[in-house]
XYZ file of C-alpha atoms in Angstrom:
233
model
C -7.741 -23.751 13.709
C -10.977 -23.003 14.581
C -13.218 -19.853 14.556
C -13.497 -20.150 18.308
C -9.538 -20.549 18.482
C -9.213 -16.963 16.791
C -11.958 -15.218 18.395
C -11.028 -11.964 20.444
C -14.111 -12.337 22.780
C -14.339 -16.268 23.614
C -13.293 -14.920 27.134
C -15.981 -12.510 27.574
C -18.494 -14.246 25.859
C -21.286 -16.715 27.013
C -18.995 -19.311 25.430
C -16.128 -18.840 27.916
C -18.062 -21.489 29.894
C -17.554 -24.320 27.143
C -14.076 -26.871 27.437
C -12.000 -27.288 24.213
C -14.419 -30.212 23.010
C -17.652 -28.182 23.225
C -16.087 -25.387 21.726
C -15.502 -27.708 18.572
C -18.951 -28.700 18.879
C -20.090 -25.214 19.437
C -18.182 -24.173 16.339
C -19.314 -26.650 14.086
C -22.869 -25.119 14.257
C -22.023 -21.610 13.749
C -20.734 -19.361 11.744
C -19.015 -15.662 11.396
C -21.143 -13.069 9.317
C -19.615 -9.633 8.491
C -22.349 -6.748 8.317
C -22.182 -3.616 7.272
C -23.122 -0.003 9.069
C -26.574 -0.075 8.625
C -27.430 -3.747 7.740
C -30.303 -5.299 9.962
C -29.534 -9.066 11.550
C -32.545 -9.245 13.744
C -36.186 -7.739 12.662
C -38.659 -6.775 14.962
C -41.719 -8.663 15.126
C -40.380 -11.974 13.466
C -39.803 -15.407 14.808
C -36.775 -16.057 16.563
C -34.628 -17.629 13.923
C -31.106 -16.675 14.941
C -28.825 -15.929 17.833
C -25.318 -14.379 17.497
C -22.363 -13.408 19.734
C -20.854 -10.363 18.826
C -17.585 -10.458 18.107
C -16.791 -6.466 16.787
C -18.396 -3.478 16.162
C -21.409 -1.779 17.883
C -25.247 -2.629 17.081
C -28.391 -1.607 18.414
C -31.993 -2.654 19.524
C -34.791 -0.402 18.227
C -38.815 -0.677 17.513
C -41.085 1.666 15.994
C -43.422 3.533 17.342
C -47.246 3.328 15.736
C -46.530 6.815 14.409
C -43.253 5.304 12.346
C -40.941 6.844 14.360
C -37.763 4.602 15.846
C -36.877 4.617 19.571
C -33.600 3.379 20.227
C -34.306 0.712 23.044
C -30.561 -0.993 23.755
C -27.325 -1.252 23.011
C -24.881 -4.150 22.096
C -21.313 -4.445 22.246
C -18.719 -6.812 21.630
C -18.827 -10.209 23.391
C -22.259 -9.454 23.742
C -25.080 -12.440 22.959
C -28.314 -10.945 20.298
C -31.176 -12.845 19.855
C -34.102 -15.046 21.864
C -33.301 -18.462 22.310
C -35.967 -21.178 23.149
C -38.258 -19.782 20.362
C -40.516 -16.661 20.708
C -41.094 -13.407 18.626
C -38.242 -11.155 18.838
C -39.538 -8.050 20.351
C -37.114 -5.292 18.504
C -34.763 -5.202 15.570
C -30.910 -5.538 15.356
C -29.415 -3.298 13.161
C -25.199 -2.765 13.305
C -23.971 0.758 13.825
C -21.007 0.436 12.921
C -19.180 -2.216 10.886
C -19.078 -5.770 12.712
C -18.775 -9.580 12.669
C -20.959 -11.590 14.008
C -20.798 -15.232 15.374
C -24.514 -16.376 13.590
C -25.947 -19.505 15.314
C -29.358 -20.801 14.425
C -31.867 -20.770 16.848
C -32.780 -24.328 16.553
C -29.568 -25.363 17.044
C -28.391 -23.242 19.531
C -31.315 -24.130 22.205
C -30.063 -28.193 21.588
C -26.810 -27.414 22.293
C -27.690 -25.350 25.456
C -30.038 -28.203 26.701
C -27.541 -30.575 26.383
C -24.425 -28.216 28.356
C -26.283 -26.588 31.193
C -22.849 -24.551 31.930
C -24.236 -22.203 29.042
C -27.363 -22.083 30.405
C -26.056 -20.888 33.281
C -24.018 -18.240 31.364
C -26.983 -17.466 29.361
C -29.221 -17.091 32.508
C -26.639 -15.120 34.294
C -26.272 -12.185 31.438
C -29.830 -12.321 31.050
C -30.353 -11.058 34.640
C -27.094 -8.599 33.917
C -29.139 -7.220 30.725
C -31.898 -6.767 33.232
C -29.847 -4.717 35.719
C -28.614 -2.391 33.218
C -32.422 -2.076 31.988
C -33.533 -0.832 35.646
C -30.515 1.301 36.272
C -31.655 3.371 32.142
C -35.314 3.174 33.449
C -33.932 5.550 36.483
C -31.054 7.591 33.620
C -34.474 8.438 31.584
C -36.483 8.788 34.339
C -35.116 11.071 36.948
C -31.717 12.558 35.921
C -30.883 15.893 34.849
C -29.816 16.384 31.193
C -25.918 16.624 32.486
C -26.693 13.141 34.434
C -27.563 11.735 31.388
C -25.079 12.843 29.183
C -22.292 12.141 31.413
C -23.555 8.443 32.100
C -23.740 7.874 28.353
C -19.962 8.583 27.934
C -18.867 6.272 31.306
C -21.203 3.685 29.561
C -19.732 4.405 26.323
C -15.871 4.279 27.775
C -16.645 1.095 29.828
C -18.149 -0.648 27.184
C -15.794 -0.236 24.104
C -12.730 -0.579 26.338
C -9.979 -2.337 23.996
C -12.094 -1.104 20.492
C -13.280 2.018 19.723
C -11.852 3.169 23.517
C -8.188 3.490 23.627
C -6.048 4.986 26.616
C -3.438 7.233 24.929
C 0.086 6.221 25.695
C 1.857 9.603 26.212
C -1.560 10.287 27.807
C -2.221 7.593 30.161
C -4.962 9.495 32.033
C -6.723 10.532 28.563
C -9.282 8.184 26.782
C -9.927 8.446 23.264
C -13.624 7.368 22.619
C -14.929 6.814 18.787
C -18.783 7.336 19.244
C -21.044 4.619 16.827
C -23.705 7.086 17.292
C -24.447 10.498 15.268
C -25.780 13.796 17.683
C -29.679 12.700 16.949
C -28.909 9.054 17.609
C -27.852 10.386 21.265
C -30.528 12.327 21.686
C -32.900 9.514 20.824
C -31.223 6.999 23.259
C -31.025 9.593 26.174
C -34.482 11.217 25.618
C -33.420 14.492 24.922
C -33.122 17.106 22.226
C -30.290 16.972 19.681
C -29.911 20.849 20.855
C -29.735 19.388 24.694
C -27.000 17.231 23.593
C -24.792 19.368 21.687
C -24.713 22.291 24.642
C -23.669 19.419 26.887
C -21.405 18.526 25.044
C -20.315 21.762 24.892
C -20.785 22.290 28.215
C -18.402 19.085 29.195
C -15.624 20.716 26.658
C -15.665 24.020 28.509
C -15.587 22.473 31.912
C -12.155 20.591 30.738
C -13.929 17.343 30.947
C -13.852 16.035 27.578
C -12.691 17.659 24.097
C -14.000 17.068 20.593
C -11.670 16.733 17.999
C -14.951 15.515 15.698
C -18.335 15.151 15.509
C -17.305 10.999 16.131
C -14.516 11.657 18.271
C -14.558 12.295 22.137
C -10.846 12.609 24.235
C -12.094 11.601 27.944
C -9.656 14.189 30.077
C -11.474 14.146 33.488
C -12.738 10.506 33.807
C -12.789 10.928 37.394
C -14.737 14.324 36.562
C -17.162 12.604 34.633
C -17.741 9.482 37.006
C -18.900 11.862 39.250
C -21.193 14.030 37.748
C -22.716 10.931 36.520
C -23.901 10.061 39.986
């Protein structure tokens, strides 16, 4: 049995678009890589020498600022695709948040195989244009909504996202979601553009309102999705 065979995300994944013959192909070039919270796949400034699929876990895109500082520019979840393929100089770094396993293809490799089944391509081409959709809709998060906009679009993201992982619907609950944050209060702040002060009194504020609670500093209990959808605009 294959890697493919086993994987939890071949049906989400730019691979869904691949018959049980590429798939062997596809396999045969690949391989799964665990990393560790922390551990970097991807560095900024390098030549594009991998590509991955995501397979668990939660990772993120970042670059540094002249001044050293980091600026949290994306994240990636699972049955996501990391990486540039057809060459290039990747443009931020890939570091994993949490733990994770990755589906490590090189790059060289990968852009034959694409040339030669243009049903990837097309899946490749058509979360490319997703990835730029959710890039214009954060431009307009960062740009022009309040700091309760923001927060509140981070956990709908967040829920939406990590639906089946670190999102689970409780069972005597079935209107609660329980939502295990890969991020730490300043790693919020960084990604929204705010304050880690602005995020913990909306947090607060969310708790109070009977929208959310916090049973850690990891750990958010969606009460009022509804509530939330809606004061995320």
């Amino acid at each position: 049995m294959s890697n493919c065979d086993l994987c939890v995300v071949r049906n989400r994944a730019i691979c869904a678009a691949l018959d049980a013959k590429e798939l062997a192909a596809l396999n045969a070039i690949g391989r799964t890589r665990a990393l560790t919270a922390g551990e970097s796949i991807i560095w900024e400034g390098e030549d594009s020498v991998l590509v991955a699929n995501v397979i668990d876990g939660v990772l993120k895109l970042s670059t540094n600022t002249e001044d050293g500082r980091e600026q949290i520019v994306g994240v990636v979840y699972p049955s996501d695709f990391i990486g540039r393929p057809f060459g290039g100089t990747t443009g931020h770094g890939v570091t994993a948040l949490t733990d994770a396993h990755v589906c490590v293809f090189s790059r060289r490799d990968f852009d034959a195989f694409a040339r030669q089944h243009p049903a990837l391509e097309h899946k490749l081409l058509e979360r490319t244009l997703g990835e730029l959709d959710r890039t214009r809709r954060w431009m307009l998060l960062l740009g022009r909504k309040s700091a309760a906009e923001k927060m509140a679009s981070f956990l709908v993201e967040m829920t939406e996202r990590l639906a089946g992982s670190a999102c689970r619907i409780d069972v005597d609950k079935p209107g609660q979601r329980l939502l295990t944050l890969p991020f730490s209060r300043q790693q919020i702040a960084d990604v929204l553009g705010l304050t880690i002060e602005t995020v913990s009194r909306q947090f607060t504020r969310l708790k109070n309102d009977g929208v959310i609670d916090l049973p850690s500093r990891r750990e958010v209990t969606i009460l009022d999705y509804d509530t939330l959808v809606a004061e995320a605009g």
